[in-house]
XYZ file of C-alpha atoms in Angstrom:
570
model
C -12.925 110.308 -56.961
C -10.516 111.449 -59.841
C -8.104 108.706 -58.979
C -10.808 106.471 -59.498
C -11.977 107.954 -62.736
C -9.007 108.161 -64.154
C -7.943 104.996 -63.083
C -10.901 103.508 -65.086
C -10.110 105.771 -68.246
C -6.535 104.055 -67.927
C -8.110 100.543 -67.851
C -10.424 101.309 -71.047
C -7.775 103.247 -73.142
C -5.356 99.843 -72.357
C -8.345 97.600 -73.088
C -8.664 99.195 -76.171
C -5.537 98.827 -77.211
C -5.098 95.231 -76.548
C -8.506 94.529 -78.311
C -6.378 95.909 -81.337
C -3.474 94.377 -81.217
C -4.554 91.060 -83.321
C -6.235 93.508 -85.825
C -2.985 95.261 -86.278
C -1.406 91.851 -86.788
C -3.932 91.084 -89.351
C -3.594 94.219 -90.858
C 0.097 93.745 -91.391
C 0.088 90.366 -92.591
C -2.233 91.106 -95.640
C -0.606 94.412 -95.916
C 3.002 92.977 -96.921
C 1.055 90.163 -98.888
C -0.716 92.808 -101.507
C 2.430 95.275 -100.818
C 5.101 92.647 -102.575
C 2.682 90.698 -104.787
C -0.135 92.903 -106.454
C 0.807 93.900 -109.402
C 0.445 97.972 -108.623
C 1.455 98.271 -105.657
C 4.959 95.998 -106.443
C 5.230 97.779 -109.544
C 5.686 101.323 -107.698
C 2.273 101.882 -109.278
C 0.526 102.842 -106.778
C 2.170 103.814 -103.315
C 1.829 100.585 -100.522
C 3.441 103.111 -98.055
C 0.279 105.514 -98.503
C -2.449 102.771 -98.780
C -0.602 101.386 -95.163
C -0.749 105.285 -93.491
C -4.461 105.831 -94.432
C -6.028 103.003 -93.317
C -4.007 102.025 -90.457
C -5.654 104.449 -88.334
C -9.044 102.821 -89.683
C -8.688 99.716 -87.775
C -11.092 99.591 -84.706
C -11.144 96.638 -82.220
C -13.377 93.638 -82.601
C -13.223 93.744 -86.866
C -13.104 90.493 -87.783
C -9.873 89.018 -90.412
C -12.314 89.846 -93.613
C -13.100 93.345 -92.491
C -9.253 94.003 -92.073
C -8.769 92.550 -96.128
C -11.512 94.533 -97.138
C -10.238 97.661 -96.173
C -6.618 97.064 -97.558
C -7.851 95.482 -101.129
C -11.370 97.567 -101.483
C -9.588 100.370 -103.527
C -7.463 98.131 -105.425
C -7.986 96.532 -108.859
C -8.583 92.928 -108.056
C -10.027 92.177 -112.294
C -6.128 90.576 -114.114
C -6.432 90.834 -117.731
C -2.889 89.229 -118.416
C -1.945 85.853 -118.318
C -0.740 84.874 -114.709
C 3.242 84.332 -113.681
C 5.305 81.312 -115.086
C 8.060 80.220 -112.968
C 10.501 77.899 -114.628
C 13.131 78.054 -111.998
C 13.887 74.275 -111.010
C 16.151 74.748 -108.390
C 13.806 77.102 -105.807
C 15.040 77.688 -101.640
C 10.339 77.821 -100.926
C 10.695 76.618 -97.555
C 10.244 80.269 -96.258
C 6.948 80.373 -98.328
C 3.693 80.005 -96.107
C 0.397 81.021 -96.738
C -1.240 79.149 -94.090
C -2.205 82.057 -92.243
C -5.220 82.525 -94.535
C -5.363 79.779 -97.087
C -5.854 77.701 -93.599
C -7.740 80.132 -91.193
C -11.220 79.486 -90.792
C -12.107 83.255 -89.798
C -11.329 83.836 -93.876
C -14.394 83.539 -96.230
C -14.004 81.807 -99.327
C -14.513 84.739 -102.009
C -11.579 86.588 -99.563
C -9.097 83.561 -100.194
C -9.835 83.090 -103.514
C -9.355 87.527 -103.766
C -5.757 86.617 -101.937
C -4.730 83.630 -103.998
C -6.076 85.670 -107.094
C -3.827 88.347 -106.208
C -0.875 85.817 -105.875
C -1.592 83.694 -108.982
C -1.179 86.695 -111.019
C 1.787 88.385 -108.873
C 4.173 91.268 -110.116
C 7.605 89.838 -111.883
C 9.950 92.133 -110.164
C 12.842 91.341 -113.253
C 10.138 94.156 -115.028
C 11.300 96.962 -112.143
C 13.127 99.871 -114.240
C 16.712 99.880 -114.097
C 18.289 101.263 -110.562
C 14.957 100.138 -108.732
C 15.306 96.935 -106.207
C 13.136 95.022 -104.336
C 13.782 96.821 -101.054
C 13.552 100.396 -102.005
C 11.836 102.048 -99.420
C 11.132 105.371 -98.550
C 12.858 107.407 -95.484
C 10.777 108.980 -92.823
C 12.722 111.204 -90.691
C 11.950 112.606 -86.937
C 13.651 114.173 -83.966
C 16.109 112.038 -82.381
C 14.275 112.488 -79.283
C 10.570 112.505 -80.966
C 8.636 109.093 -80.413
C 7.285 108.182 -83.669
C 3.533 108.180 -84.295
C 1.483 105.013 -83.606
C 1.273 104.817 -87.225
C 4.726 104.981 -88.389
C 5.745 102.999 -85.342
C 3.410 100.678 -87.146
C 4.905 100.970 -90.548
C 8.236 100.003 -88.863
C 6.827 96.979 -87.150
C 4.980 96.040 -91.051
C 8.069 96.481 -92.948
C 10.266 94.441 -90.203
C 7.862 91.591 -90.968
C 7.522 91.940 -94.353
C 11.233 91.997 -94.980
C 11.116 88.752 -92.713
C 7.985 87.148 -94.665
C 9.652 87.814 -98.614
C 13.207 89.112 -98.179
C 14.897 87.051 -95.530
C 16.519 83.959 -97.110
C 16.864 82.415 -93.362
C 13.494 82.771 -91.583
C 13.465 78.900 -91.366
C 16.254 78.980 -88.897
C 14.038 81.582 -86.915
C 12.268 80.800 -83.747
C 9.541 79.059 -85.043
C 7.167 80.913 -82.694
C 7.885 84.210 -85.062
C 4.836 85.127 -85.381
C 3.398 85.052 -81.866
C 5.941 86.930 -80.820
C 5.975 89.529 -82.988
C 2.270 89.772 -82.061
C 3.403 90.679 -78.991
C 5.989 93.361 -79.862
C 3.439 94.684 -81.546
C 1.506 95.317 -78.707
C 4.857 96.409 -76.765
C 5.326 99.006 -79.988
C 1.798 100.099 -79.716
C 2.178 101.325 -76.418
C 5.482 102.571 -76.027
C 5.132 106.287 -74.790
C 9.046 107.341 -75.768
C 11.357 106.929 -78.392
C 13.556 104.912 -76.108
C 10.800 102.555 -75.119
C 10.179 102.153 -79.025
C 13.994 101.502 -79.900
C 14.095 98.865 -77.061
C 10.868 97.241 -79.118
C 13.064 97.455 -82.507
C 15.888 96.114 -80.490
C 14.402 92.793 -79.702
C 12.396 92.469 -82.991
C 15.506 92.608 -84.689
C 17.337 90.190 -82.767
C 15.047 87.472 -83.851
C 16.599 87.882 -87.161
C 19.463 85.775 -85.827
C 21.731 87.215 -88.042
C 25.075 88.771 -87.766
C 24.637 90.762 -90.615
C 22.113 92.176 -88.377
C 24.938 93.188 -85.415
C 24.775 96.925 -86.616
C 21.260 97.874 -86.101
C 22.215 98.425 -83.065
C 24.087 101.331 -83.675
C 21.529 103.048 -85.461
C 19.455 103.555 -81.713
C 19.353 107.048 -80.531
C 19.200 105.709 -77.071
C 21.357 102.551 -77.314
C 23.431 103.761 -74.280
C 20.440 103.730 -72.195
C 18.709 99.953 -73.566
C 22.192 98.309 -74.652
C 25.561 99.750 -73.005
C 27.383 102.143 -71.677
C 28.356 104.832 -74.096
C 29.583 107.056 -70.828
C 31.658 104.837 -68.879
C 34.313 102.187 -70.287
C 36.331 99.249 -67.915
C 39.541 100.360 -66.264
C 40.239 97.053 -67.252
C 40.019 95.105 -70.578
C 38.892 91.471 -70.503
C 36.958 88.603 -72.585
C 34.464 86.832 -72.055
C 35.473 82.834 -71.390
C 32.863 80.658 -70.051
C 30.819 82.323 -67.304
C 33.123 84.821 -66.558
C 35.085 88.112 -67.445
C 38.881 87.310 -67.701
C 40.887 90.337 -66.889
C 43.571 90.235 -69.187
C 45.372 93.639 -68.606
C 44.903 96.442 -66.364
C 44.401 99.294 -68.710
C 44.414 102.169 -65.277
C 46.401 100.302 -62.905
C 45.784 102.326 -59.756
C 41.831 101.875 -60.648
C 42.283 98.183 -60.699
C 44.830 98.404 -57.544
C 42.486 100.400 -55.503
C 39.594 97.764 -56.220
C 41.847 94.795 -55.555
C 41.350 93.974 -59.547
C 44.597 91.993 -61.424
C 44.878 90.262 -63.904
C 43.989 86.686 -64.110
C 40.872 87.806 -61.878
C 37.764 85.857 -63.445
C 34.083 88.186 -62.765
C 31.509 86.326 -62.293
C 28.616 88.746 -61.370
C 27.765 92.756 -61.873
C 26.138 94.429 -59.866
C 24.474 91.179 -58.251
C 24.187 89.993 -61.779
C 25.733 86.614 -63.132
C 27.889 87.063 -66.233
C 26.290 84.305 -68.079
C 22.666 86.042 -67.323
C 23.948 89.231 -68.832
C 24.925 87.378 -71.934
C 21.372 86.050 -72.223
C 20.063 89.421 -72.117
C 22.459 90.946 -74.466
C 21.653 87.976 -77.007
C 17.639 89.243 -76.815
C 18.640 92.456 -77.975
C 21.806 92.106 -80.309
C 21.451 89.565 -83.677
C 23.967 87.460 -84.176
C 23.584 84.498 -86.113
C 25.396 81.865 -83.297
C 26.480 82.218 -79.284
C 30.154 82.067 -80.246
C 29.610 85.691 -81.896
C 27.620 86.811 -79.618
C 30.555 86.273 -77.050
C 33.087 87.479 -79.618
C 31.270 90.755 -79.961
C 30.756 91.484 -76.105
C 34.199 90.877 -75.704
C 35.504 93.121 -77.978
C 36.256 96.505 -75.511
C 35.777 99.320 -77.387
C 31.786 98.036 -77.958
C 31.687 98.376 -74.374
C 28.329 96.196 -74.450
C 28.635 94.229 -71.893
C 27.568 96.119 -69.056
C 24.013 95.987 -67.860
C 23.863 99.321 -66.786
C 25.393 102.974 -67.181
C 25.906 103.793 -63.745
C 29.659 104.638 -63.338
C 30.409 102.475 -60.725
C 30.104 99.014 -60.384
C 30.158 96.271 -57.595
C 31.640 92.720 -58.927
C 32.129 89.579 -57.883
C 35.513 88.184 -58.511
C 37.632 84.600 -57.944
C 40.999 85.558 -57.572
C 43.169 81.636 -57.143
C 41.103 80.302 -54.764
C 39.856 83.687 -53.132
C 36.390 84.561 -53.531
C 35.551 88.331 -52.748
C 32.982 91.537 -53.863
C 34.436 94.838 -54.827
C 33.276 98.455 -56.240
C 35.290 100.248 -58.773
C 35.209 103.112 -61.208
C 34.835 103.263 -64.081
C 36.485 105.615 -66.849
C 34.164 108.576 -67.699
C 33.898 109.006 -71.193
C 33.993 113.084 -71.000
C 37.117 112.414 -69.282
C 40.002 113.918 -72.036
C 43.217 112.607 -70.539
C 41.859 109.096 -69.764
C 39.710 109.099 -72.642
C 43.389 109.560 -74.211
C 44.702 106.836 -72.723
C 42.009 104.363 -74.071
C 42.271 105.385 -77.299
C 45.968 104.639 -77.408
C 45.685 101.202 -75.724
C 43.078 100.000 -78.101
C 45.156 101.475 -81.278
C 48.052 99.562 -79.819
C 45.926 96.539 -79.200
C 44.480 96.134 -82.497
C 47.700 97.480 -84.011
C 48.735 94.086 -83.072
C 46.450 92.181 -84.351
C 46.614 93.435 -87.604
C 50.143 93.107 -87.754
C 50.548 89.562 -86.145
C 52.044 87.711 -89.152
C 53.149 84.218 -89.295
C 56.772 84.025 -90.521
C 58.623 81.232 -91.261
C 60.826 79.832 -94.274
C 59.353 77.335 -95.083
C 55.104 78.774 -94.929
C 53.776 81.237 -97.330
C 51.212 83.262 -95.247
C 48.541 85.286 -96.429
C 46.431 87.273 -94.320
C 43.224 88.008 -95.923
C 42.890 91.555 -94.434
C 46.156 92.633 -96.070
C 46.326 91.310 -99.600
C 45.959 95.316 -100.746
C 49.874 95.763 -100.729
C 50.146 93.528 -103.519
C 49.122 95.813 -105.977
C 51.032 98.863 -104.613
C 53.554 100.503 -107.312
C 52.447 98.023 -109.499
C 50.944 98.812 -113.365
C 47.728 97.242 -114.395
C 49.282 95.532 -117.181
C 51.747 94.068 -115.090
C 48.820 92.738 -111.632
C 48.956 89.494 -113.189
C 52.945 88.732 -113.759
C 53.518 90.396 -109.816
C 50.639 87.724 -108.595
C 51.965 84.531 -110.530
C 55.202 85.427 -109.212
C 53.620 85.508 -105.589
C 51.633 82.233 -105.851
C 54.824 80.369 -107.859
C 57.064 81.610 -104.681
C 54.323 79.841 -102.373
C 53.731 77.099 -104.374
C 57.394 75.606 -103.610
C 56.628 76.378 -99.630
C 56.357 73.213 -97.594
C 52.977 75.018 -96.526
C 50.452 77.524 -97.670
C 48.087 79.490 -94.880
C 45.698 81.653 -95.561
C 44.304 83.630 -92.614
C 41.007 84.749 -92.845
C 40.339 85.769 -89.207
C 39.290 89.367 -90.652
C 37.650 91.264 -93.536
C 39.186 90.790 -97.124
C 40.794 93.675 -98.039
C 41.075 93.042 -101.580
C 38.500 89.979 -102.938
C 39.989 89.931 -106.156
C 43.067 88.089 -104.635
C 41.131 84.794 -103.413
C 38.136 85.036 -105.819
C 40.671 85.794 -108.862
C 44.610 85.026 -108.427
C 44.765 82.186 -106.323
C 41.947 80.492 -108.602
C 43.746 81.325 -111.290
C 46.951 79.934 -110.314
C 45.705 76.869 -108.500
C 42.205 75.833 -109.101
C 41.274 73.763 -112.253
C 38.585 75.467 -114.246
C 35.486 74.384 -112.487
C 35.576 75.397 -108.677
C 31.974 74.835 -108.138
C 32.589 75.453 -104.158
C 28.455 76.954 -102.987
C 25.086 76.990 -103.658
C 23.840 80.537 -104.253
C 19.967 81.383 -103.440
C 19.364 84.833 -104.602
C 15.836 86.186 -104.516
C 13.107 84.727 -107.051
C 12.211 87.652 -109.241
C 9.009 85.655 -110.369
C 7.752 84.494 -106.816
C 9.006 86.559 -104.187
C 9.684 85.056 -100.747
C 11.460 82.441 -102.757
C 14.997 82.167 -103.602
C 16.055 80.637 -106.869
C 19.570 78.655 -107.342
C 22.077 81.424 -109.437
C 24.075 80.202 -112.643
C 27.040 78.570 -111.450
C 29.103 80.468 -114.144
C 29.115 83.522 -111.797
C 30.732 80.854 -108.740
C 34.503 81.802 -110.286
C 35.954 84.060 -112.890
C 35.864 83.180 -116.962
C 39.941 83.140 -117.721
C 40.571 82.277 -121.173
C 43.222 79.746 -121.553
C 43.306 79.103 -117.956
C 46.134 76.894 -116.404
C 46.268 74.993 -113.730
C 49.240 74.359 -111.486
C 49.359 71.862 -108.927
C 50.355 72.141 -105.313
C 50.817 69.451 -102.911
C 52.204 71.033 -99.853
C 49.983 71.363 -96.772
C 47.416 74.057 -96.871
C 45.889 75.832 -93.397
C 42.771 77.843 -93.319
C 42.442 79.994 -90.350
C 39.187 81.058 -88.884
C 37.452 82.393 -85.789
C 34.563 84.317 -85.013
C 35.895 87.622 -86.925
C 35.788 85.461 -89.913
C 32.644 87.080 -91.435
C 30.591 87.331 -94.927
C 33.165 87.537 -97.361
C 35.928 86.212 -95.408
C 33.472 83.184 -95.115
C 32.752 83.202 -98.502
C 36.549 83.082 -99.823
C 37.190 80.169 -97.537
C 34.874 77.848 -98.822
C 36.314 79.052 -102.017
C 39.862 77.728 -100.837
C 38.347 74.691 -99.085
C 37.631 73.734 -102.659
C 40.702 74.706 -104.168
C 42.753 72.865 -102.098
C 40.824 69.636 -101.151
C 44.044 68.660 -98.668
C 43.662 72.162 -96.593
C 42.702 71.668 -93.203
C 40.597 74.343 -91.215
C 41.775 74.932 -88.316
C 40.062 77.816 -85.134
C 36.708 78.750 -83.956
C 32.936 79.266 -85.044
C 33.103 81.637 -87.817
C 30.316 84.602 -87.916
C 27.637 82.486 -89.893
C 26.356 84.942 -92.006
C 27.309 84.381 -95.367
C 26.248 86.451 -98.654
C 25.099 89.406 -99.721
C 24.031 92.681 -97.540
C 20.663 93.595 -98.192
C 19.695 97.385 -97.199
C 16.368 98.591 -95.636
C 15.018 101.843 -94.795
C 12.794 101.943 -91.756
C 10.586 105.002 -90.448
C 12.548 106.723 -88.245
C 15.797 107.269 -89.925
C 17.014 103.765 -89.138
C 18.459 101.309 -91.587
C 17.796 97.903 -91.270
C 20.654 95.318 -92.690
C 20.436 91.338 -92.921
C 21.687 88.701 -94.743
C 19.950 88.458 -98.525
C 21.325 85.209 -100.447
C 21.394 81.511 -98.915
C 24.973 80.023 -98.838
C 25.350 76.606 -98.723
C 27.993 73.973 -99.724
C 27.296 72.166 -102.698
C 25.582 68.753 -100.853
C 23.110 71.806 -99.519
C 24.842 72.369 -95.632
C 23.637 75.684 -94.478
C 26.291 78.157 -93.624
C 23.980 80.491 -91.972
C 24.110 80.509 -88.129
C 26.439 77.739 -88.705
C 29.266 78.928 -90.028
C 31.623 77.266 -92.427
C 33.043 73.608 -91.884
C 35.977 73.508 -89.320
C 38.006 70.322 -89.088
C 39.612 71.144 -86.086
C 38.131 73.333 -83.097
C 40.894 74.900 -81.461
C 39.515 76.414 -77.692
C 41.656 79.252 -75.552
C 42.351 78.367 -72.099
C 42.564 81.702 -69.170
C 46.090 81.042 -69.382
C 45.887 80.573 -73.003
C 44.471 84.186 -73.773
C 46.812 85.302 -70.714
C 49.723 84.264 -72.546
C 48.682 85.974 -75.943
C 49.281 82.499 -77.297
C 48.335 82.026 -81.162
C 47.383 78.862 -81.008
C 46.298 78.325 -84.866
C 49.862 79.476 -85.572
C 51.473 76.974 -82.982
C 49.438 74.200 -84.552
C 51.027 75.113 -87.820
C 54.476 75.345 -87.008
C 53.925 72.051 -84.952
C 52.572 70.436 -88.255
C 56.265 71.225 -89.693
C 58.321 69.517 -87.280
């Protein structure tokens, strides 16, 4: 008899909560609408995060959409005395801007829409915010790592994760268009998760519809990644990358592991633990944002991420193809509160990206610059004398037969692409984007920024010619600024040819946001596009020539960007 009754509490209490979950929605959606366009609560006037907290836990099931607006605007002056907003910005990204949801929906009286447009006609200009305040300040709310959040911050989270998407996110056009109805449902997912884990896994995929590599970190910010994303106790024996549907091994990193498991390399995995590869990667991609599949695979190859596992057990039974061989094996993996191998990893993935960061492209007749290493220019060197050491540079390269610039990393130093090499090459107009930055005036639009900020003012500026061949490398690693200061020397050099793979696709500035729970949320703010309006976002930037690895390829530590150079010598 108490299994039954508590079986019935069970189905009430879930009833309950399910008869809630569109009122939550509701509540959220006019939440963020009067939180970034009232006047008082934009303003820092009076506190959105405190009119969110005390009314949240006010919302019963069954109230209908103009009960829900009610109790969010009934405290709030709704009576504007000044003159509504002008926006005179002509060049305006609104395709994010959508107000459907109530200007459309039935359910809405007429004084309630006229209340929300009211409230919108005579929006807050957020170019009035005192100086050092922003747009997306918002407050921290900390708890024990290993405390589940209240319903109602949990809630907060889930509000400001939409609101950001709604007004701050330049790119919620290239979102699933089905947003909304999801997030519905992760709402209902967050509303009922009884742990902190279960909570993080609900950020986890909310965030991943962002689509946005900028994105990639929030991962890291999960208290219990290692049990929802990888294994943060047990790394490969082996390292690998991903190619296809498989793992390549490409070196044996413990070879008595790999021995005892019949693992060498050139083996190609297919499955895990009874799992295909190339299901894996589907799962990884509903957790992780990245703003296009070739990053996603870029980033779960990368070893010491260690994300490609779909579990943290420590050992694991593979499938492999081996030649022609087909066969299943189990093998360890390396313990991660093992010191001595522990050790051992670290030194081969110094080594490893050791070379990477010094593979250099020498030759007499190329001038290479790689963009992660630009810094060394300016050692030893007097400010006074930056500019005679750089001309000297870029006159040395400018009587090469070739010029390559390799931006398959992070710029070290932006002033040498953005400043120096326009200043030597470029004539005075390099007009090379289109820069959206937020729209002070209507928020959740992003106005078109002066061109005079696209290069540097140089009095006097010259302009010296260069008619060798030019080479832009790129690849996946290729990321936000790196992006940036090649379509800077796409411009510059109209002859250069791009040469690699699908660069990251998230272009712009990093915009910064606080969520309850001590975790910071970080996405692309600005739209990039070339100057005839092509999106860089998820795209990437424009590649004339797709270079792919083969196995042997990658086996062979070929560079084959720097073999298509030297070839274009001969």
């Amino acid at each position: 008899m108490k299994k039954i009754t508590f079986f019935i509490l069970f189905l009430v209490v879930q009833q309950f909560i399910f008869a809630q979950k569109n009122q939550y929605a509701d509540f959220i959606k006019t939440w963020n609408f009067v939180k970034y366009y009232h006047r008082d609560l934009a303003s820092g006037k009076n506190d959105a995060d405190s009119l969110f907290l005390v009314n949240i836990e006010k919302v019963r099931p069954n109230q209908n959409f103009n009960e829900i607006i009610t109790l969010i605007t009934q405290n709030l002056n709704t009576q504007f005395s000044s003159l509504p907003i002008i926006d005179n910005n002509k060049d305006i990204l609104s395709v994010n801007q959508n107000f459907d949801w109530f200007q459309k929906n039935k359910k809405i009286s007429k004084e309630n829409k006229n209340l929300l447009n009211s409230i919108y006609k005579n929006r807050f200009d957020y170019g009035l915010l005192p100086k050092g305040k922003s747009v997306n300040d918002e407050k921290k709310y900390s708890f024990a790592k290993e405390e589940n959040l209240p319903l109602k911050y949990r809630l907060l989270a889930m509000a400001k994760i939409q609101g950001t998407v709604d007004y701050l996110f330049p790119h919620k056009y290239l979102m699933d268009k089905n947003f909304d109805s999801y997030f519905t449902i992760l709402l209902d997912e967050a509303v009922q998760s009884s742990t902190r884990k279960d909570f993080e896994k609900v950020l986890a995929k909310t965030i991943s519809q962002f689509q946005d590599s900028h994105a990639f970190s929030f991962y890291r910010e999960l208290n219990y990644k290692d049990g929802i994303l990888f294994n943060v106790s047990y790394y490969s024996p082996f390292d690998f990358q991903i190619v296809g549907d498989h793992l390549l091994v490409t070196h044996l990193i413990f070879p008595e592991i790999c021995s005892k498991a019949r693992i060498k390399t050139g083996d190609k995995i297919t499955e895990i633990n009874g799992k295909k590869v190339s299901e894996i990667i589907k799962e990884k991609g509903r957790l992780l944002s990245v703003s296009n599949h070739q990053k996603l695979i870029y980033v779960l190859s990368t070893y010491e991420y260690n994300l490609i596992w779909p579990d943290n057990l420590p050992k694991k039974t593979l499938a492999v193809r081996s030649g022609s061989k087909k066969f299943s094996t189990e093998i360890e993996l390396i313990s991660a509160a093992d010191k001595s191998q522990v050790s051992v990893l670290a030194n081969y993935i110094n080594n490893k990206n050791g070379k990477i960061k010094n593979r250099y492209l020498i030759n007499k007749d190329i001038a290479y610059f790689k963009t992660d290493a630009t810094m060394h220019f300016m050692e030893n060197v007097d400010d006074d004398k930056l500019d005679a050491k750089m001309d000297s540079i870029l006159e040395d390269a400018s009587h090469k037969k070739a010029i390559v610039f390799d931006m398959r990393g992070y710029p070290d130093w932006g002033g040498f692409v953005f400043y120096y090499v326009y200043k030597y090459f470029s004539p005075v107009e390099n007009y090379f984007y289109k820069y959206y930055e937020p729209n002070l005036k209507n928020l959740g639009t992003f106005n078109l920024r002066d061109p005079k900020y696209n290069y540097p003012q140089i009095e006097n500026k010259t302009t010296h010619s260069y008619s060798g061949k030019v080479f832009i490398l790129v690849n996946p690693d290729t990321r936000s600024a790196s992006e940036w200061y090649s379509m800077s020397l796409q411009k510059i050099f109209p002859q250069s040819i791009t040469i690699g793979q699908q660069t990251s696709g998230a272009d712009g500035d990093v915009v910064k946001i606080n969520l309850p729970g001590d975790y910071l949320l970080e996405f692309t703010g600005n739209g990039i596009f070339y100057p005839d309006n092509t999106q860089t976002q998820q795209k990437g930037i424009r590649i004339n020539e797709l270079i792919q690895y083969t196995d042997q390829d990658i086996l062979d530590n070929r560079d084959l960007e720097f073999e298509r150079v030297l070839n274009s010598l001969q």
